[in-house]
Coordinates of C-alpha atoms and ligand atoms in Angstrom, one line a residue:
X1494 CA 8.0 -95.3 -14.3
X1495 CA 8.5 -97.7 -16.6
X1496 CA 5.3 -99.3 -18.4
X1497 CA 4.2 -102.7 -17.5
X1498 CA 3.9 -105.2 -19.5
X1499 CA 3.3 -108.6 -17.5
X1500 CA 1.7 -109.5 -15.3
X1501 CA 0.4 -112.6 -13.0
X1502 CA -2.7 -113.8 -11.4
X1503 CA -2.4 -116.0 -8.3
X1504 CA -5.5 -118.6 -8.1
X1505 CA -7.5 -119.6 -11.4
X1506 CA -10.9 -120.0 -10.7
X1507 CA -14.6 -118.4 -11.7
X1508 CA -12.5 -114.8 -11.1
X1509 CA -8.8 -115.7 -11.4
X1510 CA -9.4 -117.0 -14.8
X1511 CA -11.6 -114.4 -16.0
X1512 CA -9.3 -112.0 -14.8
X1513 CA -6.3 -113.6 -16.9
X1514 CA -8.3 -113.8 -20.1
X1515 CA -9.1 -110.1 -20.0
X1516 CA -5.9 -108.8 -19.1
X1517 CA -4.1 -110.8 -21.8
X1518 CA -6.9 -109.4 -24.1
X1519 CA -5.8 -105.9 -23.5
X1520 CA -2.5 -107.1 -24.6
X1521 CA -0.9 -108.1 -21.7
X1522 CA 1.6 -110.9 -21.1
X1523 CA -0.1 -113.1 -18.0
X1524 CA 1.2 -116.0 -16.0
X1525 CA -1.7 -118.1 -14.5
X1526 CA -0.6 -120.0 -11.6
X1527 CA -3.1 -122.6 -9.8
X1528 CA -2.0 -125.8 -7.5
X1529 CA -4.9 -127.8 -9.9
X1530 CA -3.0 -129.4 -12.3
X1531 CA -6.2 -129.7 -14.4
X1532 CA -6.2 -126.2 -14.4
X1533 CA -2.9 -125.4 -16.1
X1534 CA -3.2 -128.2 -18.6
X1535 CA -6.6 -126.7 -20.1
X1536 CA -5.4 -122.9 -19.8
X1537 CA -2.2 -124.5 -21.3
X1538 CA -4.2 -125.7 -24.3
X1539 CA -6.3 -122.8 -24.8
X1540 CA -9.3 -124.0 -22.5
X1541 CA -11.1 -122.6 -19.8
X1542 CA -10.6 -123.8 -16.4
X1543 CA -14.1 -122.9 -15.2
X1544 CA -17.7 -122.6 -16.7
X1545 CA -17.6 -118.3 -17.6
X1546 CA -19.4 -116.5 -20.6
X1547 CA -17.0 -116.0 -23.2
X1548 CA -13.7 -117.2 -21.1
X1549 CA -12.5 -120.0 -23.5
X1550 CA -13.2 -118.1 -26.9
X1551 CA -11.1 -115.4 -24.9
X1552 CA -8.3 -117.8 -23.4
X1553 CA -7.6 -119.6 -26.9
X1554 CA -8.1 -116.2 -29.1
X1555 CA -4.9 -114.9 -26.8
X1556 CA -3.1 -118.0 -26.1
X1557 CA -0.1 -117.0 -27.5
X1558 CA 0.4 -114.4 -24.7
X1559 CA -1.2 -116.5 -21.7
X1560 CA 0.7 -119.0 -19.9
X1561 CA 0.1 -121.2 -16.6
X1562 CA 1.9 -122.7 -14.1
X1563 CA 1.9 -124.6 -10.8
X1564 CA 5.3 -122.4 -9.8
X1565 CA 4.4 -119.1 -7.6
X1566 CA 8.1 -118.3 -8.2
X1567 CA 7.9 -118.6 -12.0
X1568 CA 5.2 -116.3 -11.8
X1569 CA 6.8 -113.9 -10.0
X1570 CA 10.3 -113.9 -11.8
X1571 CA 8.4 -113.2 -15.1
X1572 CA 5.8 -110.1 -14.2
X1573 CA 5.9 -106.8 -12.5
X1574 CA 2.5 -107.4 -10.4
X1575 CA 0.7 -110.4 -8.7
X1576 CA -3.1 -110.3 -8.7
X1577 CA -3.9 -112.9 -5.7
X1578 CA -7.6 -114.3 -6.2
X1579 CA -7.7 -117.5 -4.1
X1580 CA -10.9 -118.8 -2.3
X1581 CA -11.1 -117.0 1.4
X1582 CA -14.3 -119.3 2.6
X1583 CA -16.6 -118.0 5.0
X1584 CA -15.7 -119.4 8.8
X1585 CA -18.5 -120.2 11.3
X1586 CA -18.6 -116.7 12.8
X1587 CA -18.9 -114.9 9.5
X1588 CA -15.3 -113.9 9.4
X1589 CA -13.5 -115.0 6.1
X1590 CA -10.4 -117.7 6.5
X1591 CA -7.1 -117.0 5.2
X1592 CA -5.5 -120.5 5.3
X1593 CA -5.4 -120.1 1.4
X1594 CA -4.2 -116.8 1.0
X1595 CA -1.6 -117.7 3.3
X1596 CA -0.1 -120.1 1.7
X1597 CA -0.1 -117.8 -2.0
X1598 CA 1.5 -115.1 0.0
X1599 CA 4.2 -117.5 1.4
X1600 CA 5.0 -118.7 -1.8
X1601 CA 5.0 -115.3 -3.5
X1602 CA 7.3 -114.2 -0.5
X1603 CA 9.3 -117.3 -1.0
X1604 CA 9.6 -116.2 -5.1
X1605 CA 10.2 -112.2 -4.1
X1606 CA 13.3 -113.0 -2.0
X1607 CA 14.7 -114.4 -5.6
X1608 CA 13.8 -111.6 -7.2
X1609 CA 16.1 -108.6 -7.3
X1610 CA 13.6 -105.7 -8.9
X1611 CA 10.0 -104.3 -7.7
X1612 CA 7.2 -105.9 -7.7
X1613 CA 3.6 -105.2 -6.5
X1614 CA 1.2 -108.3 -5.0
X1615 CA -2.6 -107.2 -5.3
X1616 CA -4.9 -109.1 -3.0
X1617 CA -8.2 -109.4 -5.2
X1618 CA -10.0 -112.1 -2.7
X1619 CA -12.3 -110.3 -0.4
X1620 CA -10.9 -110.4 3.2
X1621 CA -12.5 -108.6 6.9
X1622 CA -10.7 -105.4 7.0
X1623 CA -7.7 -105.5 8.8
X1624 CA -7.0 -108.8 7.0
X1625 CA -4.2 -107.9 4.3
X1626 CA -1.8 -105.3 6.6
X1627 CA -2.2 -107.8 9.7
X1628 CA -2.7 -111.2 8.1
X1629 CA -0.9 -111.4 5.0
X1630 CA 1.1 -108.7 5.2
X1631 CA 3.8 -110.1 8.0
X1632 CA 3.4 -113.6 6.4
X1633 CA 5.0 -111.8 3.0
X1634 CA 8.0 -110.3 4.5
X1635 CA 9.1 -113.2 7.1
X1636 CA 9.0 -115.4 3.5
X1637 CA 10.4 -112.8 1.3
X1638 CA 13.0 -111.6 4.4
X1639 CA 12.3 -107.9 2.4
X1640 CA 10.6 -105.3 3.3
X1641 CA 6.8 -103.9 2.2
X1642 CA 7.5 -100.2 1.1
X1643 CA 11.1 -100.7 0.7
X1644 CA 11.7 -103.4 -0.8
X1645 CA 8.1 -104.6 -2.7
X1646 CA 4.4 -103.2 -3.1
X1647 CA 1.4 -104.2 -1.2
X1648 CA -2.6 -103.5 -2.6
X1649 CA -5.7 -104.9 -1.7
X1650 CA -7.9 -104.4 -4.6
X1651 CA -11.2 -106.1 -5.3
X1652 CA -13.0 -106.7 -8.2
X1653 CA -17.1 -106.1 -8.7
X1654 CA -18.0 -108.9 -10.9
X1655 CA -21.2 -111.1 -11.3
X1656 CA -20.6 -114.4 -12.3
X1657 CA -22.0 -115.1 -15.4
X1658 CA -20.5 -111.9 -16.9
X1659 CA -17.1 -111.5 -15.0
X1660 CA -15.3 -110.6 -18.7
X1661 CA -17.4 -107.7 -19.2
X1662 CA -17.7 -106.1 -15.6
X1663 CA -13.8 -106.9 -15.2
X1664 CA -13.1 -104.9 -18.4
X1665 CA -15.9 -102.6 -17.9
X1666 CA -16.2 -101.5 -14.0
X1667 CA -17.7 -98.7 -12.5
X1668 CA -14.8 -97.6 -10.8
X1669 CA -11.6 -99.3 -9.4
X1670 CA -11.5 -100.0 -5.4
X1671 CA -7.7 -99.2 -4.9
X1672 CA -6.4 -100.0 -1.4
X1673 CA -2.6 -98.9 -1.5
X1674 CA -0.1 -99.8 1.2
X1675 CA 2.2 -96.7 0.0
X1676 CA 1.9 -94.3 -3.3
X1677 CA 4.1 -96.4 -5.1
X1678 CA 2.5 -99.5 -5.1
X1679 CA -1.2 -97.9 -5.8
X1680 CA 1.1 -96.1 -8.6
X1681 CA 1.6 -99.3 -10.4
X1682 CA -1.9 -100.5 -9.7
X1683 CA -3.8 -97.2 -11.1
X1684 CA -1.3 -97.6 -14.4
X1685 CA -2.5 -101.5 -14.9
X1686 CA -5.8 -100.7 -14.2
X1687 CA -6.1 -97.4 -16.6
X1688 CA -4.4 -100.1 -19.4
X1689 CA -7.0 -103.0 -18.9
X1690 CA -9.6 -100.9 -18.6
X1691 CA -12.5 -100.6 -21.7
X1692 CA -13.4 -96.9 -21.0
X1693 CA -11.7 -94.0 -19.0
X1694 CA -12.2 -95.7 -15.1
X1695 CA -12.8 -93.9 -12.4
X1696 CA -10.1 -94.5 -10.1
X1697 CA -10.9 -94.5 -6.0
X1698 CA -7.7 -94.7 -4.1
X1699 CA -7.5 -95.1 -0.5
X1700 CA -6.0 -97.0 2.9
X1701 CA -5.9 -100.7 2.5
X1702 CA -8.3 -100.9 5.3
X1703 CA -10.6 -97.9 4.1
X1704 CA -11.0 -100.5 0.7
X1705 CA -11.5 -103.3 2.6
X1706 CA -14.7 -101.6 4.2
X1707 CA -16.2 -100.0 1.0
X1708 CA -15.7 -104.1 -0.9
X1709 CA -18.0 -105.5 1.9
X1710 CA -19.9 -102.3 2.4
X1711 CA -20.8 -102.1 -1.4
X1712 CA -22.5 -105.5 -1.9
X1713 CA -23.6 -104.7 2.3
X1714 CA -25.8 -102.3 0.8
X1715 CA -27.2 -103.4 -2.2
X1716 CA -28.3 -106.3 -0.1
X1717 CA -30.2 -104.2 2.7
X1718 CA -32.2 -102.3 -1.0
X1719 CA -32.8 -105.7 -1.9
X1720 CA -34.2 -106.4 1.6
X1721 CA -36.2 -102.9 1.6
X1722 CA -38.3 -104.2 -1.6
X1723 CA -39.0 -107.3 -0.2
X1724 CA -40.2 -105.7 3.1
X1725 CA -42.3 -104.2 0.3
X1726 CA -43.5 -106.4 -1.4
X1727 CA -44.8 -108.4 1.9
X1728 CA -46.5 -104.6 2.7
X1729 CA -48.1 -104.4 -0.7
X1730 CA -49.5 -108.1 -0.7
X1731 CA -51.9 -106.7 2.4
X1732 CA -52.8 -103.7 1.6
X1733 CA -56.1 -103.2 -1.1
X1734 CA -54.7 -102.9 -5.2
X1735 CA -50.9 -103.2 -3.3
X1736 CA -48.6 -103.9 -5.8
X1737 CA -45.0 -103.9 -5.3
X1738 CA -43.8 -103.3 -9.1
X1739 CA -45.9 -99.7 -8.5
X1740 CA -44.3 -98.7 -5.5
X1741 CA -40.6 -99.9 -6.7
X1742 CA -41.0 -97.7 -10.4
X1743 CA -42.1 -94.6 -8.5
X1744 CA -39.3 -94.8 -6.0
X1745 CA -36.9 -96.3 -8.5
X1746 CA -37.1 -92.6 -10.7
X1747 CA -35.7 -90.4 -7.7
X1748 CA -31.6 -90.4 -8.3
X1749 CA -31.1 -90.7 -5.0
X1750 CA -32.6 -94.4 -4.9
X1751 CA -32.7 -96.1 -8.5
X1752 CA -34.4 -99.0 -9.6
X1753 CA -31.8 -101.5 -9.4
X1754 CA -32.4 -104.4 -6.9
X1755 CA -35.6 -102.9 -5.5
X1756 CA -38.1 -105.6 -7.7
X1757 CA -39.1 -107.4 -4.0
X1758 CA -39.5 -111.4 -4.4
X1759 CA -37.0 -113.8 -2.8
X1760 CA -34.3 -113.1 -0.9
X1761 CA -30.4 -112.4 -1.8
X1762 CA -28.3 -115.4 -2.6
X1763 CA -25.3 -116.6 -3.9
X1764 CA -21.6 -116.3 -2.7
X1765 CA -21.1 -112.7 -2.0
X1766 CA -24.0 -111.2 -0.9
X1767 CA -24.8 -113.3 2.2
X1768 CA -21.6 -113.5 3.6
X1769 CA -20.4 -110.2 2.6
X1770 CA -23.2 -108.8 4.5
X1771 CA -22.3 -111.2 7.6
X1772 CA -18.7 -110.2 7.6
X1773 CA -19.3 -106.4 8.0
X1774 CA -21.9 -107.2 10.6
X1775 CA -18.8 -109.2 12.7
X1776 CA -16.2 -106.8 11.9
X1777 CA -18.6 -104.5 13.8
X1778 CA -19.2 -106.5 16.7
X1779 CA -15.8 -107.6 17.1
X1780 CA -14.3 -103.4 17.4
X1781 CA -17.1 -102.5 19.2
X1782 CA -19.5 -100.9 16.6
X1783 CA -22.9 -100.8 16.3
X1784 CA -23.9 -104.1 13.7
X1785 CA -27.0 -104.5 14.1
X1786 CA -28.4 -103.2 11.1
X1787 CA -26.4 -105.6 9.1
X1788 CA -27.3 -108.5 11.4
X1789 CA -31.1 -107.7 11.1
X1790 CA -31.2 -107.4 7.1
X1791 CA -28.9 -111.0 7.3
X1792 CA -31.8 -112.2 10.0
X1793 CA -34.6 -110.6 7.6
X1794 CA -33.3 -112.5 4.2
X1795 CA -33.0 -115.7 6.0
X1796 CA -36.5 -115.5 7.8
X1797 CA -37.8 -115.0 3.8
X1798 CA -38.1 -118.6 2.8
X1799 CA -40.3 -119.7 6.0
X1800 CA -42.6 -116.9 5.5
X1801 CA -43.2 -117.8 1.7
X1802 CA -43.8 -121.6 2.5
X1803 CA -46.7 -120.4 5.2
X1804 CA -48.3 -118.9 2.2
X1805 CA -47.9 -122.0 0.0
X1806 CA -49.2 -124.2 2.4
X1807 CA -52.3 -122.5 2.6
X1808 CA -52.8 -122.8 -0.6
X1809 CA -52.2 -126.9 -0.4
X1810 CA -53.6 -130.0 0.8
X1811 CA -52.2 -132.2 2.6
X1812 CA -50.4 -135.1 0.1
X1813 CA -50.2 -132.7 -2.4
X1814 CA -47.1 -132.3 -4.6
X1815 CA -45.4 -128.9 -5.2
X1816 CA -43.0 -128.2 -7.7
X1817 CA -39.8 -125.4 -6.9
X1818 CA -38.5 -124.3 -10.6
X1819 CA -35.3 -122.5 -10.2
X1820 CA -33.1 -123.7 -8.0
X1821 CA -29.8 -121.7 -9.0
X1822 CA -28.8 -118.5 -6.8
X1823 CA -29.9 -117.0 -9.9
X1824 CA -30.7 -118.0 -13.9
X1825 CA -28.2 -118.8 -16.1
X1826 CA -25.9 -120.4 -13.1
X1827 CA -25.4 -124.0 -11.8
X1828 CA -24.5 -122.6 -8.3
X1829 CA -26.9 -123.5 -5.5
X1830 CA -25.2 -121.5 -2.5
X1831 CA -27.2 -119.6 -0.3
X1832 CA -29.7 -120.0 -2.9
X1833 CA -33.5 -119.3 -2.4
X1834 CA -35.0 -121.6 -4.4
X1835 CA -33.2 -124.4 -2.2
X1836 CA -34.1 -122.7 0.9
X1837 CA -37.4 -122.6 -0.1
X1838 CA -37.7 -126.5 -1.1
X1839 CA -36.5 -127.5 1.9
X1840 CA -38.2 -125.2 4.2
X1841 CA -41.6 -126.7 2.2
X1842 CA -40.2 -130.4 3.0
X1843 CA -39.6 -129.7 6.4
X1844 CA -43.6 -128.4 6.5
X1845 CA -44.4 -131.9 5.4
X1846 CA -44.9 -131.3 1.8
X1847 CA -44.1 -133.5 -1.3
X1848 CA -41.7 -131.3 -3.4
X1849 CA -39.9 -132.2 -6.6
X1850 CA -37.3 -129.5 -7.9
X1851 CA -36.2 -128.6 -11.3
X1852 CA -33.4 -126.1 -12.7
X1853 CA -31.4 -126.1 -16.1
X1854 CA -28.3 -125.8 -14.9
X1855 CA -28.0 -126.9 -11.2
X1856 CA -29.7 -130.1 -10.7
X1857 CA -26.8 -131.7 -9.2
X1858 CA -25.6 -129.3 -7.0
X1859 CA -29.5 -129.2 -5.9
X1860 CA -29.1 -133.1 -5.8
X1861 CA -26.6 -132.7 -2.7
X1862 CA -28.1 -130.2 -0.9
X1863 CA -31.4 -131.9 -0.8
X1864 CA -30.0 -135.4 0.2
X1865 CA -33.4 -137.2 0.2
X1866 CA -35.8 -134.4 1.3
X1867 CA -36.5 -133.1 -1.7
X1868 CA -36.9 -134.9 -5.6
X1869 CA -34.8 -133.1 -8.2
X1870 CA -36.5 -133.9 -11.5
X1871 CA -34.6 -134.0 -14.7
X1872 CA -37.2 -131.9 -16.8
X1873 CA -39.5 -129.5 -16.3
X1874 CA -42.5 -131.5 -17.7
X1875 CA -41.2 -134.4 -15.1
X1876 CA -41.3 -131.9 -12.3
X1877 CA -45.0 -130.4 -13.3
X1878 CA -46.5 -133.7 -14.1
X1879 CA -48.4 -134.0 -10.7
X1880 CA -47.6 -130.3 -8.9
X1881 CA -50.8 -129.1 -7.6
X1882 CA -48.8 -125.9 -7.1
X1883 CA -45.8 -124.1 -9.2
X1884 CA -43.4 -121.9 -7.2
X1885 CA -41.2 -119.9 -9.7
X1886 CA -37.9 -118.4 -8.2
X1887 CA -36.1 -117.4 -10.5
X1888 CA -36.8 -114.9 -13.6
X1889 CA -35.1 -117.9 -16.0
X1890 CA -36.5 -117.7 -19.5
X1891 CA -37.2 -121.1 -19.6
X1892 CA -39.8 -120.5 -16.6
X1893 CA -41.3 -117.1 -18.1
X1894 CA -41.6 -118.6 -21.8
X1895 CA -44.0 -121.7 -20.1
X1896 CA -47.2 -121.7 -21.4
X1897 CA -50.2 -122.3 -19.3
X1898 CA -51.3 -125.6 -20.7
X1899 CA -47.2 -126.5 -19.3
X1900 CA -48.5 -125.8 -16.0
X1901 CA -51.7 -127.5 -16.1
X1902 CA -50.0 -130.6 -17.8
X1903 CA -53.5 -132.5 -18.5
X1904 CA -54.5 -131.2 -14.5
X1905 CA -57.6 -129.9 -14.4
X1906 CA -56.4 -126.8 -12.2
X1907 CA -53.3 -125.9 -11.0
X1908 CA -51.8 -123.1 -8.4
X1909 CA -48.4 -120.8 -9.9
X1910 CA -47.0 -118.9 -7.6
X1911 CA -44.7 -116.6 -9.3
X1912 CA -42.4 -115.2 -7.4
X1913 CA -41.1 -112.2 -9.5
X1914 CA -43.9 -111.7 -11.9
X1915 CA -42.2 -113.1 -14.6
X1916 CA -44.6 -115.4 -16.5
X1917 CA -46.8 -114.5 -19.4
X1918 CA -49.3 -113.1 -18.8
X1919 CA -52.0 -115.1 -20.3
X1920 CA -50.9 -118.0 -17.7
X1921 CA -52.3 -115.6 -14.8
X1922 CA -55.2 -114.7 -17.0
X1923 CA -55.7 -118.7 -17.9
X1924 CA -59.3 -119.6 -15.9
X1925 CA -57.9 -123.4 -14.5
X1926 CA -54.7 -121.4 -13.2
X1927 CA -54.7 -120.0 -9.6
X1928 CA -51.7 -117.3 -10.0
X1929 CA -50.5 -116.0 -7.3
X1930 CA -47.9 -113.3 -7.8
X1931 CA -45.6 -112.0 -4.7
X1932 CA -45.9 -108.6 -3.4
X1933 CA -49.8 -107.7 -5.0
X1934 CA -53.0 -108.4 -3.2
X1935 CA -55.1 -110.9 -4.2
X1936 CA -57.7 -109.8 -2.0
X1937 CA -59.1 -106.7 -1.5
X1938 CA -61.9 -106.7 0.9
X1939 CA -60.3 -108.3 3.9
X1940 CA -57.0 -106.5 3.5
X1941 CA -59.2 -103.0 3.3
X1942 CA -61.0 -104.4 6.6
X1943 CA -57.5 -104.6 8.2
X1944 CA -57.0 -100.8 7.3
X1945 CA -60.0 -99.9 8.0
X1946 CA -59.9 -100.8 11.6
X1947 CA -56.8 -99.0 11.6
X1948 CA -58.9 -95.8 11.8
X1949 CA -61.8 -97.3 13.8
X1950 CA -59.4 -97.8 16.9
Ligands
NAD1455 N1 -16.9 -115.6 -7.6 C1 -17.4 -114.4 -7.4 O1 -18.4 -114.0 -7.8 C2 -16.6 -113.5 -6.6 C3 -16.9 -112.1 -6.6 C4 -16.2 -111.2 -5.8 C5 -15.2 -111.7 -5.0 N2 -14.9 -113.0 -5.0 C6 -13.8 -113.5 -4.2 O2 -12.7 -113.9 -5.0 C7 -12.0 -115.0 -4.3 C8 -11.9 -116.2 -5.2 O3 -13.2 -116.5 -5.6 P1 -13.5 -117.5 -6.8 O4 -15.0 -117.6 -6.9 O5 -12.7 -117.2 -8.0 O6 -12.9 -118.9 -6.2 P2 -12.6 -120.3 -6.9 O7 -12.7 -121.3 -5.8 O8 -13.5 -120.4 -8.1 O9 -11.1 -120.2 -7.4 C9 -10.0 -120.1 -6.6 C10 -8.8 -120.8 -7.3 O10 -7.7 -120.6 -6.5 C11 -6.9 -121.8 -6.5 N3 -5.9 -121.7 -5.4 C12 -6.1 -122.0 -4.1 N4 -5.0 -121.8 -3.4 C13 -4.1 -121.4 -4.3 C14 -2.7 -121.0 -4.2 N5 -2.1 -121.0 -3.0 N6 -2.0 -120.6 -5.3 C15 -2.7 -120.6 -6.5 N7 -4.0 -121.0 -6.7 C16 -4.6 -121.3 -5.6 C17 -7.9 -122.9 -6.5 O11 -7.4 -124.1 -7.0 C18 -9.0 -122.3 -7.4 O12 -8.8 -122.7 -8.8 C19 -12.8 -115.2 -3.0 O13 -12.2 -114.5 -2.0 C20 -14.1 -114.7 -3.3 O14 -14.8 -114.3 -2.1 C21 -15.5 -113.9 -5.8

């Protein structure tokens, strides 16, 4: 086989990009191709197209062998492999919509029946299984008028990236999820991979349709451990010296569990692990196996937000303000999907309550999913000025480095409810500061009466 030297990536955003800057640093020659115009000009200059860690010092350091275009045919004329990373938004059942990948795969087909040699087109986009042989698959061949097999090379391959650090988990991944239509094409995949690759990969190859599962599967089941510890943490809150962080180490040190994901505060969030979740769940349903596991965890994570504004308003009076800090999916991100903190605001403002939001990064996307429920303020001191109560979501470090006189702001008390145990310590300790971490008990007696009758029954 001969080695490969170019390569292109189909679709230029928070992945795509990434993807194309790290190829091209393993020395790779890389066609971008997006329908944003914007987006070519600024990869054309050296620029990033999308906010990423390191993806602009990375796109202008290897300029000279990165190039973009709005032409799907350029793109494939001048590389060996197409990576196809295009959005594939959620639907209202859960399923995942193909209207975008459909149009890259007619154009790609539209290029391949131009093109005289081989070449392999890698769907990267997550899809419901079944998706790529019976959704894209016949849309390539009736462009191209060629053959998949014969003629070109079909994978489905997916990449397991967090945003925030998609250059290092594209360059530095556990393993690669290699779906192959036929040895050849997952061939050519296994060599590019091996090539971009930091370390010596692990290398999983398997049916399109068996790597279709395991994509949605994978982030399927770090969402149900994320939903064990927070069916823990809601134990440990009732039971006497319960504390969550106790029960997680100790379970967190047998190999066959690990501590990852298993802290127990909010729910999951963000734009894979909801909807990944979902998907698998109606892939289930729709063949006739048994979802309902998946459907409970998604039914679980959603319920979470309700359950903590019960506690908060307990703890408030009526007219009271409360102030949500974090209102990213996570810290360091300006992206407010499925996030809890904006669950959690509105869920309190449905309750009646006065709440005024703050995060670094994602006020204005917080902004439009508020509309005028909920305040968004534009600094923390703004958003603590008159909060009776503090909920922390997020483990950001400009939450855990406040100080307790922050949180009182001149108040003469004030109530932090801290949803990770995050914050210093002496702001718990602090006498005018009602902390109230999630997942420990606050109060002993009455939660060692509700055991106790346990036994007296
Ligand atoms: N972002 C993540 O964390 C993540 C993680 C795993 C998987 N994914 C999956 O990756 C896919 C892409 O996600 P993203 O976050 O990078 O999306 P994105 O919206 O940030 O970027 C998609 C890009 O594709 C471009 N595009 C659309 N149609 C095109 C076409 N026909 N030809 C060329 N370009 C086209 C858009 O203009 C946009 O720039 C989705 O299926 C998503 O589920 C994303």
């Amino acid at each position: 086989m001969t080695m490969i030297q170019n390569l292109s990536v189909i679709g230029l955003g928070k992945l795509g990009a990434s993807m194309l800057a790290g190829m091209a640093s393993r020395g790779f020659s890389v066609i971008g191709v997006d329908i944003r115009e914007s987006c070519i000009r600024a990869v054309n200059k050296g620029r990033a197209p999308v906010q990423e860690t390191g993806l602009e010092e990375m796109i202008s350091a290897h300029s000279d062998r990165i190039r973009a275009t709005t032409s799907h045919e350029e793109a494939v004329l001048a590389s060996d492999i197409s990576f196809v990373i295009v959005p594939t938004p959620s639907d209202s059942r859960g399923a995942f919509e193909l209207q975008y990948a459909k149009y890259a795969f007619e154009q790609l087909g539209k290029a391949l029946a131009k093109k005289d040699g081989y070449h392999v087109v890698v769907l990267t986009s997550t899809v419901i299984p079944g998706a790529t042989r019976h959704g894209l698959l016949p849309v390539l061949e009736a462009a191209s008028g060629k053959e998949c097999g014969r003629d070109f090379g079909l994978c489905y391959s997916p990449e397991f990236i967090a945003l925030g650090s998609v250059i290092h988990d594209f360059l530095n991944p556990d393993f690669y999820l290699v779906g192959e239509f036929d040895r050849r094409s997952g061939d050519v995949l296994e060599e590019v991979n091996r090539a971009v690759c930091l370390k010596d990969p692990v290398v999983r190859r398997m049916s399109i349709e068996n790597a279709e599962i395991a994509k949605l599967a994978l982030n399927s089941y770090v969402t149900m451990k994320i939903s064990f510890a927070n069916t823990l943490a809601d134990l440990c809150e009732r039971i006497p010296g319960g504390d969550v962080d106790v029960v997680s180490d100790a379970l967190g040190s047998d190999t066959r569990i690990g501590r990852r994901y298993l802290t127990g505060g909010l729910g999951f969030a963000g734009p894979c692990f909801p909807r990944d979740n979902v998907a698998l769940g109606f892939l289930c349903e729709q063949v006739g196996a048994d979802g309902d596991l998946l459907l409970a965890n998604h039914g679980y994570n959603t319920s979470i937000a309700a359950r903590v504004t019960t506690k908060i308003a307990s703890l408030l009076r009526a007219g009271q303000t409360a102030a949500v800090l974090g209102l990213s999916y996570k810290p360091l991100s300006h992206i407010v999907e499925e996030s809890q903190g904006v669950a959690l605001a509105l869920a309190m403002a449905e309750a009646g309550m006065r709440v005024i939001g703050y995060d670094p990064l994602a006020a204005d996307g917080a902004r439009s999913a508020f509309r005028d429920k909920a305040l968004v303020a534009e600094s923390i001191d703004a958003a603590l000025a008159d909060a009776a109560l503090v909920v922390v979501t997020t483990p950001d470090a400009h939450f855990r480095e406040l100080k307790a006189e922050e949180f009182l702001g001149g108040k003469e008390s004030v109530t932090v409810v801290d949803c990770w145990r995050c914050l210093d310590p002496a702001v718990a300790d602090h006498p005018d500061i009602d902390y109230v971490p999630i997942g420990r008990c606050l109060d002993d007696a009455p939660a060692a009466q509700v055991l106790e009758a346990i036994w007296a029954r």
